[in-house]
């Protein structure tokens, strides 16, 4: 008998050691996962800041190029009889500087000797001693973004803190004819970048291609001109590699995640950085608590094992009963401290439930004191009226398991999100069943999902930025030209021509306003508490194509839209449907853009209605999805793109959005490419009529377009 006990003790010790190793391994895995999430979130914020900073840089360079074009036009009309043309161009230049939103400080034109012959600031001087002027005299080449000019004297040609962007002027007979210099205002750019850094410690900056700082979101003067990019990072950019890296910021000295990318045109670099300190500190705390929890759980297991040995060695029923009671008390104590509510109920066929058992840290989960919570009800009095407790119990009894997310009123009047997970434990002969389950507080999880959706929308905004810039530049250019012609016509007294140009300006303003309204609605998103509403699919497709039409056109993609007639009206939310469509359209654009020259680059959007379900299909000719990836395409971090083209979360977010609206999404290979089908319930007739009326001016029901409808 003693030998048997020794073997039992040895086996129990081995089991305890194995349990400790498993619990400790789980704690380490949790800690590493939380730290990885913190690094990934910081990288996404840095990428988003760098992308939007790149858009600001592109806009400033575009304004500079337009100003250089006007200044070159002024320089090409030097004859005395062309004084009127020069005066008109000078007026247009002054208007362009005023409308640049503070991006342009001044414009100057210098002759071949470097003498300033015209300046928007009415200053004279010379730029002959500038290195960039000598570079232009030596050879022709593209416009140059030159090192930042410090606090130059007020009477100089380019005073104050500016970024000179210079371009060569060719003489009428050939050869060097001078330079045009556009001075970008660092102060204006700094104010624009300051709006990108929403959190403490976040920084947005613009650098020269050579790596020295031009402007950042705050405190530019102290570090302007310093080299912030290593040769290795620049080489990686030239090779098309990604450049996010973890480092100590050269701007703030804090540990940050930095993202660096080349501004299209190759003359500037955009930098975004997000601090790591708070997120990593939180990850370390979670890691420490996970280890403590592992040790506590192991200790509880050891206590239970010891209690079991005590029962086995007990010599009478009283000692055995005492050991059992001690073990149960220990389990009850552990469950009472668990951040979840564990319960057992007897459920009838109609979904009515009878309370049998409940334990857990109710106050921590619910936010209410224990004495304020009813013991024998599923907190129905505090729940959102839409929470169907009888329905979830009935589903668990019929299907064997069920899950429901619901809201619970808080003492301060707000709401917290709860998740009830149920499983059928035993089915009784009379049709009733014993159902075990638990309730956890998922408010933080829902907030994280909301941040992920916001980050996805921000990434989509960054990806569509270049196309939107193109879409907005067209009406702005038309407005600028029409205004110039109207001014000259007014001076000649041609009122009919003035009215024609003013009508054209109003049309272009309406076009730009429509694009901005779509963008603002998409960026705002929706509230979780909103119920499903009728959405006309024509409106959703129109909104998505308005936001990404420019990007599709630049990729040479032909979009074919067939939505009816009439276009289906479904139950859902407009912005999530547009977000899903944007993700699918950007994926299709990337697929067709990679095709060889001459291959058809088409994206087809069609609808079909069957058995009360509307199916919206997005198909492309991009070659399809590899079979090894197709079955896992909606899993997080699964992607066929390179590491510099995304983290593989887009389709996972699309799947979650469709599920939240009671719909679904399916991927398959069909024809010459991939096909994604969205399924949503058709809206009731009355509600559908209202939504259809609102879509009367939406997307054409059967249209073919190279990118966007108009």
XYZ file of C-alpha atoms in Angstrom:
710
model
C 0.000 0.000 0.000
C 2.735 2.534 0.776
C 4.385 1.692 -2.563
C 1.100 2.356 -4.364
C 0.782 5.695 -2.625
C 4.330 6.614 -3.642
C 3.515 5.858 -7.270
C 0.313 7.880 -6.991
C 2.240 10.797 -5.510
C 4.866 10.539 -8.287
C 2.235 10.551 -11.027
C 0.405 13.432 -9.360
C 3.668 15.379 -9.153
C 4.348 14.761 -12.866
C 0.812 15.859 -13.707
C 1.235 18.986 -11.594
C 4.540 19.830 -13.296
C 2.992 19.310 -16.730
C 0.041 21.527 -15.760
C 2.460 24.228 -14.588
C 4.349 24.083 -17.884
C 1.136 24.288 -19.889
C -0.246 27.192 -17.845
C 3.060 29.065 -17.987
C 3.314 28.488 -21.746
C -0.197 29.854 -22.144
C 0.676 32.952 -20.095
C 3.784 33.545 -22.262
C 1.724 33.140 -25.424
C -0.832 35.677 -24.192
C 1.925 38.162 -23.294
C 3.632 37.810 -26.666
C 0.299 38.153 -28.471
C -0.629 41.354 -26.611
C 2.815 42.857 -27.278
C 2.560 41.874 -30.951
C -0.881 43.538 -31.132
C 0.549 46.716 -29.566
C 3.394 46.817 -32.110
C 1.007 46.135 -34.975
C -1.430 48.853 -33.845
C 1.440 51.365 -33.567
C 2.689 50.380 -37.026
C -0.793 50.861 -38.499
C -1.044 54.328 -36.903
C 2.436 55.250 -38.187
C 1.562 53.978 -41.688
C -1.673 55.972 -41.701
C 0.109 59.180 -40.565
C 2.854 58.721 -43.176
C 0.283 58.090 -45.931
C -1.738 61.230 -45.140
C 1.495 63.272 -44.737
C 2.424 62.040 -48.229
C -0.911 63.371 -49.506
C -0.176 66.808 -47.949
C 3.255 66.794 -49.598
C 1.720 65.888 -52.961
C -0.792 68.712 -52.623
C 1.967 71.222 -51.782
C 4.103 70.030 -54.724
C 1.089 70.233 -57.047
C 0.465 73.824 -55.941
C 4.150 74.580 -56.494
C 4.082 73.076 -59.994
C 1.015 75.130 -60.943
C 2.716 78.286 -59.649
C 5.906 77.442 -61.591
C 3.861 76.948 -64.763
C 2.263 80.397 -64.369
C 5.633 81.976 -63.554
C 7.192 80.331 -66.621
C 4.328 81.784 -68.683
C 5.181 85.229 -67.271
C 8.852 84.809 -68.137
C 8.037 83.789 -71.739
C 6.320 87.145 -72.409
C 9.146 89.611 -71.796
C 8.476 91.861 -74.786
C 7.296 95.430 -73.955
C 4.079 94.961 -75.925
C 3.227 91.915 -73.758
C 3.016 93.919 -70.524
C -0.752 93.316 -70.296
C -0.257 89.542 -70.492
C 2.391 89.721 -67.777
C 0.043 91.728 -65.585
C -2.767 89.167 -66.062
C -0.410 86.301 -65.248
C 0.901 88.144 -62.178
C -2.670 88.569 -60.966
C -3.361 84.851 -61.469
C -0.148 84.077 -59.599
C -1.196 86.234 -56.659
C -4.628 84.548 -56.586
C -2.989 81.102 -56.743
C -0.727 81.961 -53.774
C -3.697 83.247 -51.769
C -5.734 80.113 -52.547
C -2.935 77.676 -51.693
C -4.121 77.488 -48.102
C -0.856 78.826 -46.696
C 1.272 76.289 -48.569
C 3.033 78.883 -50.798
C 4.809 81.820 -49.154
C 5.986 83.587 -52.318
C 7.134 83.138 -55.905
C 10.218 84.671 -57.532
C 11.620 84.680 -61.099
C 15.361 85.166 -61.700
C 17.107 85.766 -65.014
C 20.133 83.895 -66.329
C 22.439 85.993 -64.121
C 20.502 85.120 -60.964
C 18.942 88.574 -60.514
C 15.332 88.509 -59.290
C 13.278 90.200 -62.031
C 9.879 89.546 -60.464
C 8.683 88.535 -56.994
C 5.246 88.175 -55.499
C 6.661 89.903 -52.417
C 7.904 92.883 -54.486
C 11.513 92.332 -53.341
C 14.707 92.484 -55.324
C 17.853 90.534 -54.823
C 19.898 87.725 -56.273
C 19.946 83.965 -56.020
C 23.148 83.519 -58.025
C 25.023 82.270 -54.944
C 22.546 79.435 -54.297
C 23.859 75.915 -55.080
C 20.585 74.946 -56.695
C 20.804 77.958 -59.049
C 24.260 76.871 -60.183
C 22.924 73.314 -60.666
C 20.181 74.608 -62.992
C 22.701 76.630 -65.030
C 24.840 73.532 -65.525
C 22.176 71.221 -66.954
C 18.467 70.829 -67.607
C 16.468 68.617 -65.286
C 13.262 68.299 -63.300
C 12.170 70.653 -60.551
C 14.305 70.456 -57.376
C 13.214 70.483 -53.732
C 16.069 72.361 -52.123
C 17.328 72.527 -48.518
C 15.260 74.677 -46.174
C 16.184 78.350 -45.997
C 16.588 79.645 -42.434
C 15.811 83.073 -41.085
C 17.021 85.081 -44.059
C 16.902 88.938 -43.916
C 13.532 90.509 -44.545
C 14.814 92.300 -47.693
C 16.132 89.099 -49.300
C 14.445 87.509 -52.328
C 13.260 84.539 -50.192
C 13.114 85.720 -46.528
C 11.984 83.673 -43.537
C 11.679 79.914 -43.045
C 10.771 78.456 -46.445
C 11.328 75.415 -48.650
C 12.476 76.629 -52.113
C 11.265 74.480 -55.009
C 13.124 75.597 -58.151
C 12.735 74.872 -61.865
C 14.841 75.880 -64.872
C 13.534 78.326 -67.531
C 14.669 77.655 -71.072
C 15.607 80.706 -73.168
C 13.504 81.305 -76.358
C 16.462 80.442 -78.542
C 17.558 77.515 -76.366
C 19.904 77.400 -73.411
C 19.570 78.634 -69.857
C 17.068 81.464 -69.404
C 16.765 81.670 -65.621
C 14.876 79.939 -62.787
C 11.458 80.000 -61.183
C 11.490 79.602 -57.399
C 8.364 78.733 -55.386
C 8.931 79.141 -51.629
C 6.705 76.744 -49.651
C 5.762 78.192 -46.263
C 6.985 75.961 -43.422
C 4.536 77.531 -40.990
C 1.518 76.682 -43.152
C 2.698 73.129 -43.766
C 3.428 72.693 -40.036
C -0.148 73.700 -39.146
C -1.510 71.232 -41.719
C 0.647 68.383 -40.388
C -0.265 69.200 -36.782
C -3.810 67.977 -37.484
C -2.504 64.494 -38.346
C -0.951 63.710 -34.943
C -4.062 63.064 -32.832
C -2.393 61.300 -29.908
C 0.391 62.568 -27.641
C 3.774 61.633 -29.042
C 2.592 61.056 -32.628
C 4.610 62.938 -35.259
C 4.093 63.630 -38.963
C 7.005 64.995 -40.998
C 8.097 65.724 -44.587
C 11.750 65.293 -45.611
C 13.794 65.854 -48.718
C 14.673 62.785 -50.779
C 18.214 63.178 -49.427
C 16.863 62.520 -45.914
C 17.078 65.957 -44.231
C 14.020 67.369 -42.407
C 11.882 69.998 -44.118
C 8.875 70.307 -41.788
C 7.130 68.321 -39.047
C 3.921 68.558 -37.107
C 5.393 70.732 -34.282
C 8.646 72.480 -33.306
C 10.252 72.510 -36.753
C 12.953 75.143 -36.255
C 15.121 73.149 -33.826
C 15.639 70.174 -36.158
C 15.176 71.640 -39.658
C 17.907 70.500 -42.018
C 19.064 67.576 -39.878
C 19.491 64.213 -41.603
C 16.834 61.882 -40.151
C 16.992 58.976 -42.629
C 19.900 56.556 -42.873
C 21.367 55.471 -46.189
C 20.099 51.949 -45.498
C 16.508 53.167 -45.141
C 16.808 55.260 -48.315
C 18.173 52.277 -50.224
C 15.224 50.196 -49.028
C 12.819 52.859 -50.316
C 14.553 52.936 -53.716
C 14.231 49.142 -53.921
C 10.516 49.359 -53.194
C 10.799 47.717 -49.776
C 8.693 48.620 -46.737
C 10.341 50.797 -44.145
C 8.358 50.545 -40.891
C 10.812 49.986 -38.049
C 10.988 50.230 -34.283
C 13.440 52.816 -33.018
C 13.998 55.825 -30.807
C 12.543 58.867 -32.539
C 15.162 61.389 -33.710
C 12.445 64.023 -33.200
C 11.177 63.235 -29.686
C 13.708 60.763 -28.257
C 10.902 58.315 -27.309
C 10.656 54.696 -28.421
C 8.357 54.751 -31.435
C 7.259 52.835 -34.496
C 8.326 54.787 -37.590
C 6.887 54.482 -41.111
C 8.724 56.060 -44.051
C 7.558 56.222 -47.634
C 8.440 58.022 -50.863
C 6.124 60.815 -51.970
C 5.045 60.121 -55.601
C 7.377 62.078 -57.858
C 10.463 61.026 -55.888
C 11.377 64.455 -54.536
C 10.205 64.133 -50.935
C 9.789 61.538 -48.185
C 6.823 61.293 -45.778
C 7.412 60.134 -42.191
C 4.909 59.067 -39.555
C 5.697 57.857 -36.053
C 3.535 56.535 -33.208
C 4.773 56.159 -29.597
C 5.185 52.660 -28.192
C 5.647 53.499 -24.512
C 2.017 53.364 -23.220
C 0.990 50.365 -25.342
C 4.118 48.353 -24.460
C 3.704 49.189 -20.774
C 0.136 47.897 -20.939
C 1.346 44.743 -22.743
C 3.939 44.113 -20.018
C 1.288 44.505 -17.315
C -0.971 42.032 -19.115
C 1.994 39.656 -19.460
C 2.723 39.906 -15.725
C -0.922 39.345 -14.768
C -1.081 36.344 -17.118
C 1.890 34.810 -15.298
C 0.291 35.515 -11.915
C -2.971 33.958 -13.125
C -1.054 30.866 -14.314
C 0.603 30.493 -10.923
C -2.702 31.019 -9.088
C -4.447 28.449 -11.284
C -1.611 25.989 -10.734
C -1.758 26.595 -6.997
C -5.506 25.976 -7.073
C -4.891 22.740 -8.984
C -2.317 21.652 -6.407
C -4.796 22.416 -3.641
C -7.443 20.363 -5.395
C -4.989 17.471 -5.822
C -4.023 17.662 -2.163
C -7.677 17.725 -1.218
C -8.221 14.646 -3.395
C -5.346 12.805 -1.667
C -6.808 13.785 1.669
C -10.118 12.241 0.636
C -8.397 9.054 -0.565
C -6.465 8.796 2.702
C -9.430 9.691 4.826
C -10.454 7.090 7.448
C -14.036 8.141 7.937
C -16.915 9.774 6.109
C -16.663 13.016 8.084
C -13.089 13.641 6.969
C -14.025 12.805 3.371
C -17.008 15.178 3.528
C -14.842 17.939 5.013
C -12.291 17.502 2.206
C -15.024 17.642 -0.423
C -16.490 20.749 1.120
C -13.049 22.349 1.217
C -12.503 21.562 -2.463
C -15.896 22.907 -3.397
C -15.326 26.036 -1.343
C -12.006 26.550 -3.137
C -13.646 26.142 -6.525
C -16.400 28.546 -5.481
C -13.783 31.036 -4.349
C -11.924 30.758 -7.642
C -15.132 31.092 -9.655
C -16.158 34.089 -7.574
C -12.970 35.845 -8.652
C -13.294 34.819 -12.309
C -13.991 37.818 -14.638
C -17.013 35.967 -16.052
C -20.445 34.857 -14.843
C -20.885 31.049 -14.946
C -24.467 29.782 -14.702
C -26.624 26.659 -14.996
C -30.302 26.782 -15.970
C -33.089 24.359 -16.709
C -34.647 25.357 -20.044
C -38.094 24.450 -21.322
C -39.052 23.924 -24.997
C -40.557 27.448 -25.135
C -37.265 29.036 -24.012
C -38.282 29.755 -20.424
C -35.408 29.112 -18.014
C -35.284 28.194 -14.311
C -32.272 29.363 -12.313
C -30.149 26.581 -10.790
C -26.677 28.050 -10.199
C -24.649 31.206 -10.775
C -21.156 32.289 -9.728
C -18.404 34.677 -10.781
C -17.385 38.268 -10.248
C -20.745 39.817 -11.134
C -19.709 43.327 -10.146
C -16.608 43.288 -12.370
C -18.512 41.889 -15.350
C -21.746 43.877 -15.105
C -20.519 47.132 -13.566
C -23.245 46.918 -10.884
C -22.820 46.086 -7.171
C -23.686 42.479 -6.358
C -26.652 43.463 -4.203
C -28.225 45.399 -7.115
C -28.344 42.339 -9.408
C -31.295 39.911 -9.404
C -30.198 36.362 -8.571
C -32.875 34.387 -10.405
C -33.259 36.384 -13.643
C -30.846 36.809 -16.538
C -30.559 40.525 -15.804
C -33.525 41.177 -18.112
C -34.540 44.325 -16.245
C -31.142 45.898 -16.950
C -30.751 44.647 -20.535
C -31.534 46.345 -23.816
C -35.171 45.546 -24.741
C -33.879 43.996 -27.972
C -32.022 41.253 -26.019
C -33.940 38.007 -26.667
C -33.018 35.744 -23.730
C -35.822 33.268 -24.367
C -34.718 32.992 -27.983
C -31.086 32.228 -27.115
C -32.120 29.559 -24.574
C -34.425 27.989 -27.139
C -31.633 27.953 -29.753
C -29.264 26.319 -27.265
C -31.875 23.643 -26.531
C -32.514 22.950 -30.240
C -29.032 23.468 -31.770
C -26.883 22.438 -28.815
C -25.187 25.825 -28.467
C -25.888 29.538 -28.965
C -24.148 32.917 -28.640
C -25.726 36.366 -28.220
C -24.210 39.839 -27.848
C -26.414 42.292 -25.938
C -26.225 45.617 -24.143
C -26.628 46.193 -20.395
C -27.542 49.512 -18.753
C -24.815 50.893 -16.445
C -25.222 52.823 -13.174
C -24.122 56.054 -14.913
C -26.809 55.669 -17.589
C -24.484 54.373 -20.292
C -24.309 50.924 -21.876
C -21.849 48.018 -21.683
C -21.674 45.132 -24.154
C -22.082 41.557 -22.863
C -21.701 38.192 -24.589
C -23.682 35.130 -23.442
C -22.313 31.754 -24.607
C -24.518 28.712 -23.963
C -24.074 24.965 -24.455
C -26.566 22.143 -23.892
C -25.245 20.015 -21.020
C -27.985 17.373 -20.847
C -31.291 16.764 -22.604
C -34.029 15.538 -20.233
C -36.705 12.957 -21.272
C -39.581 15.460 -21.018
C -38.058 17.826 -23.614
C -36.386 20.139 -21.172
C -32.622 20.514 -20.941
C -29.817 21.603 -18.664
C -27.916 24.517 -20.230
C -24.559 25.737 -18.931
C -23.078 29.012 -20.014
C -21.091 32.082 -19.145
C -21.357 35.837 -19.571
C -18.333 38.083 -20.223
C -17.995 41.828 -20.686
C -16.895 42.506 -24.306
C -17.054 46.303 -24.188
C -13.281 46.531 -24.709
C -13.474 43.984 -27.525
C -16.239 45.945 -29.265
C -14.187 49.116 -28.862
C -11.188 47.320 -30.394
C -13.381 46.189 -33.300
C -14.545 49.780 -33.745
C -10.917 50.951 -33.793
C -10.078 48.246 -36.333
C -12.969 49.424 -38.532
C -11.825 53.041 -38.142
C -8.280 52.013 -39.027
C -9.611 50.140 -42.056
C -11.561 53.223 -43.151
C -8.442 55.349 -42.586
C -6.375 52.923 -44.656
C -9.026 53.045 -47.386
C -8.979 56.859 -47.227
C -5.203 56.819 -47.588
C -5.378 54.357 -50.506
C -8.010 56.400 -52.315
C -6.246 59.701 -51.561
C -4.390 59.982 -54.878
C -7.547 59.256 -56.875
C -9.591 61.751 -54.837
C -6.865 64.368 -55.319
C -7.200 63.805 -59.060
C -11.012 63.968 -58.888
C -10.943 67.220 -56.876
C -8.144 68.806 -58.924
C -10.258 68.605 -62.094
C -13.092 70.863 -60.825
C -10.602 73.135 -59.050
C -8.559 73.553 -62.256
C -11.730 74.223 -64.224
C -12.825 76.796 -61.608
C -9.421 78.510 -61.701
C -9.365 78.765 -65.499
C -13.004 79.847 -65.685
C -12.398 82.528 -63.041
C -9.384 83.855 -64.962
C -11.344 84.007 -68.214
C -14.288 85.654 -66.411
C -12.012 88.375 -65.002
C -10.570 89.175 -68.424
C -14.076 89.097 -69.991
C -15.350 91.475 -67.288
C -12.570 93.931 -68.061
C -13.620 93.841 -71.730
C -17.272 94.308 -70.784
C -18.338 90.901 -72.178
C -21.062 90.160 -69.596
C -22.470 87.125 -71.458
C -19.108 85.376 -71.334
C -18.743 86.294 -67.634
C -22.137 84.677 -66.851
C -21.219 81.560 -68.845
C -18.017 81.128 -66.836
C -19.803 81.758 -63.527
C -22.330 78.995 -64.411
C -19.409 76.655 -65.143
C -17.842 77.557 -61.778
C -21.125 76.717 -59.961
C -21.338 73.328 -61.726
C -17.771 72.436 -60.743
C -18.373 73.562 -57.120
C -21.407 71.195 -56.941
C -19.279 68.363 -58.318
C -16.503 68.921 -55.734
C -19.056 69.263 -52.910
C -20.639 65.905 -53.817
C -17.249 64.166 -53.635
C -16.463 65.773 -50.252
C -19.918 64.782 -48.858
C -19.331 61.137 -49.788
C -15.850 61.262 -48.219
C -17.077 62.891 -44.982
C -19.953 60.385 -44.578
C -17.595 57.444 -45.193
C -15.009 58.731 -42.676
C -17.677 59.308 -40.001
C -18.965 55.678 -40.064
C -21.961 54.708 -37.914
C -22.930 54.024 -34.317
C -23.194 50.424 -33.005
C -26.611 51.151 -31.563
C -28.181 51.919 -34.952
C -30.651 49.328 -36.198
C -30.789 47.983 -39.746
C -32.319 50.423 -42.240
C -33.259 50.194 -45.944
C -30.254 50.836 -48.203
C -30.511 51.146 -51.976
C -27.591 49.205 -53.488
C -27.364 51.826 -56.260
C -26.523 54.452 -53.603
C -23.917 52.170 -52.008
C -22.232 51.381 -55.353
C -22.361 55.057 -56.331
C -20.689 56.086 -53.047
C -17.947 53.464 -53.361
C -17.175 54.357 -56.984
C -17.146 58.070 -56.157
C -14.467 57.452 -53.508
C -12.284 55.022 -55.482
C -13.110 55.892 -59.096
C -9.900 57.885 -59.555
C -7.758 55.001 -58.287
C -9.542 52.550 -60.616
C -9.067 54.878 -63.579
C -5.345 55.268 -62.869
C -5.012 51.458 -62.876
C -6.742 51.283 -66.287
C -9.657 49.260 -64.877
C -12.981 49.269 -66.759
C -15.939 49.043 -64.367
C -19.192 47.509 -65.680
C -22.250 48.159 -63.461
C -25.581 46.334 -63.864
C -27.949 46.840 -60.919
C -31.460 46.402 -62.271
C -33.803 47.744 -63.082
C -34.713 48.451 -60.405
C -31.728 48.344 -58.055
C -32.480 46.153 -54.986
C -33.142 47.784 -51.613
C -31.736 45.766 -48.688
C -31.668 45.915 -44.887
C -28.241 47.049 -43.653
C -26.082 50.141 -43.201
C -24.830 52.274 -46.079
C -21.316 52.998 -44.799
C -20.371 49.359 -43.929
C -21.663 48.204 -47.334
C -19.572 50.919 -49.001
C -16.558 49.911 -46.905
C -16.914 46.271 -48.029
C -17.279 47.380 -51.671
C -14.222 49.645 -51.393
C -12.109 46.789 -50.078
C -13.268 44.458 -52.862
C -12.751 47.122 -55.552
C -9.229 47.945 -54.322
C -8.380 44.217 -54.290
C -9.758 43.865 -57.822
C -7.766 46.917 -58.921
C -4.546 45.394 -57.570
C -5.321 42.099 -59.329
C -5.982 43.600 -62.779
C -3.119 46.106 -62.449
C -0.682 43.187 -62.216
C -1.838 41.772 -65.569
C 0.498 41.978 -68.603
C -0.048 44.799 -71.134
C -2.979 44.189 -73.454
C -4.855 41.872 -71.084
C -8.491 42.862 -70.349
C -8.780 44.812 -67.086
C -12.456 44.625 -66.198
C -14.436 44.744 -62.957
C -18.124 43.797 -63.130
C -20.714 44.749 -60.455
C -24.072 42.949 -60.801
C -27.101 42.112 -58.645
C -29.655 39.307 -58.448
C -32.658 38.726 -56.176
C -33.867 35.279 -55.123
C -36.102 34.115 -52.229
C -36.015 37.503 -50.484
C -32.198 37.730 -50.627
C -30.270 40.247 -52.742
C -26.861 39.136 -54.001
C -24.370 41.808 -55.073
C -21.442 40.358 -57.052
C -18.025 41.953 -57.668
C -16.006 39.999 -60.274
C -12.665 40.797 -61.926
C -10.403 39.407 -64.653
C -7.275 39.420 -62.457
C -6.470 35.695 -62.579
C -8.270 34.496 -59.442
C -7.223 33.472 -55.919
C -4.711 30.621 -55.397
C -6.541 27.437 -54.273
C -4.340 27.161 -51.158
C -5.563 30.617 -50.041
C -9.186 30.477 -51.226
C -10.447 28.343 -48.327
C -8.847 30.694 -45.738
C -9.327 34.026 -47.518
C -11.593 35.470 -44.761
C -9.226 34.562 -41.926
C -7.184 37.401 -40.338
C -3.641 37.959 -41.683
C -4.226 35.812 -44.796
C -3.196 37.695 -47.955
C -1.716 37.106 -51.393
C -0.093 40.532 -51.470
C 3.400 41.428 -50.402
C 4.165 42.582 -46.841
C 4.169 46.198 -48.013
C 0.589 46.014 -49.363
C -1.360 45.299 -46.182
C -1.666 43.014 -43.167
C -4.383 40.692 -44.550
C -7.186 42.104 -42.370
C -9.394 43.673 -45.077
C -11.449 40.603 -46.058
C -11.688 39.513 -42.405
C -13.220 42.922 -41.564
C -15.555 42.603 -44.587
C -16.729 39.222 -43.274
C -17.432 40.724 -39.835
C -19.311 43.707 -41.309
C -21.559 41.506 -43.445
C -22.254 39.190 -40.493
C -23.148 42.183 -38.273
C -25.856 43.134 -40.808
C -27.265 39.598 -40.904
C -25.736 38.909 -44.321
C -22.826 36.953 -45.712
C -19.924 37.052 -48.173
C -18.591 34.213 -50.355
C -15.397 34.066 -52.442
C -14.814 31.852 -55.477
C -12.852 31.714 -58.708
C -14.997 32.171 -61.810
C -14.104 32.929 -65.404
C -10.861 34.869 -65.713
C -10.605 35.987 -62.089
C -12.108 36.102 -58.617
C -15.767 36.669 -57.736
C -17.102 37.875 -54.369
C -20.849 37.661 -53.632
C -22.505 39.734 -50.866
C -25.879 38.518 -49.525
C -28.365 40.742 -47.666
C -32.058 40.500 -46.883
C -34.449 42.510 -49.069
C -36.109 45.446 -47.244
C -39.911 45.445 -46.736
C -41.893 46.978 -49.611
C -42.785 50.255 -47.893
C -39.293 50.933 -46.639
C -37.807 49.825 -49.976
C -39.946 52.376 -51.866
C -38.595 55.201 -49.704
C -35.015 54.150 -50.177
C -35.513 53.701 -53.939
C -36.853 57.268 -54.252
C -33.686 58.537 -52.590
C -31.586 56.716 -55.211
C -33.264 58.273 -58.240
C -30.168 60.288 -59.069
C -27.646 57.536 -58.123
C -25.606 55.125 -60.202
C -26.840 54.398 -63.725
C -28.554 51.024 -63.652
C -26.516 49.632 -66.564
C -23.267 51.490 -67.154
C -19.705 50.969 -68.322
C -17.023 53.324 -67.076
C -13.189 53.317 -66.948
C -13.180 54.075 -63.223
C -16.010 56.164 -61.853
C -19.386 57.383 -63.133
C -18.452 60.870 -64.218
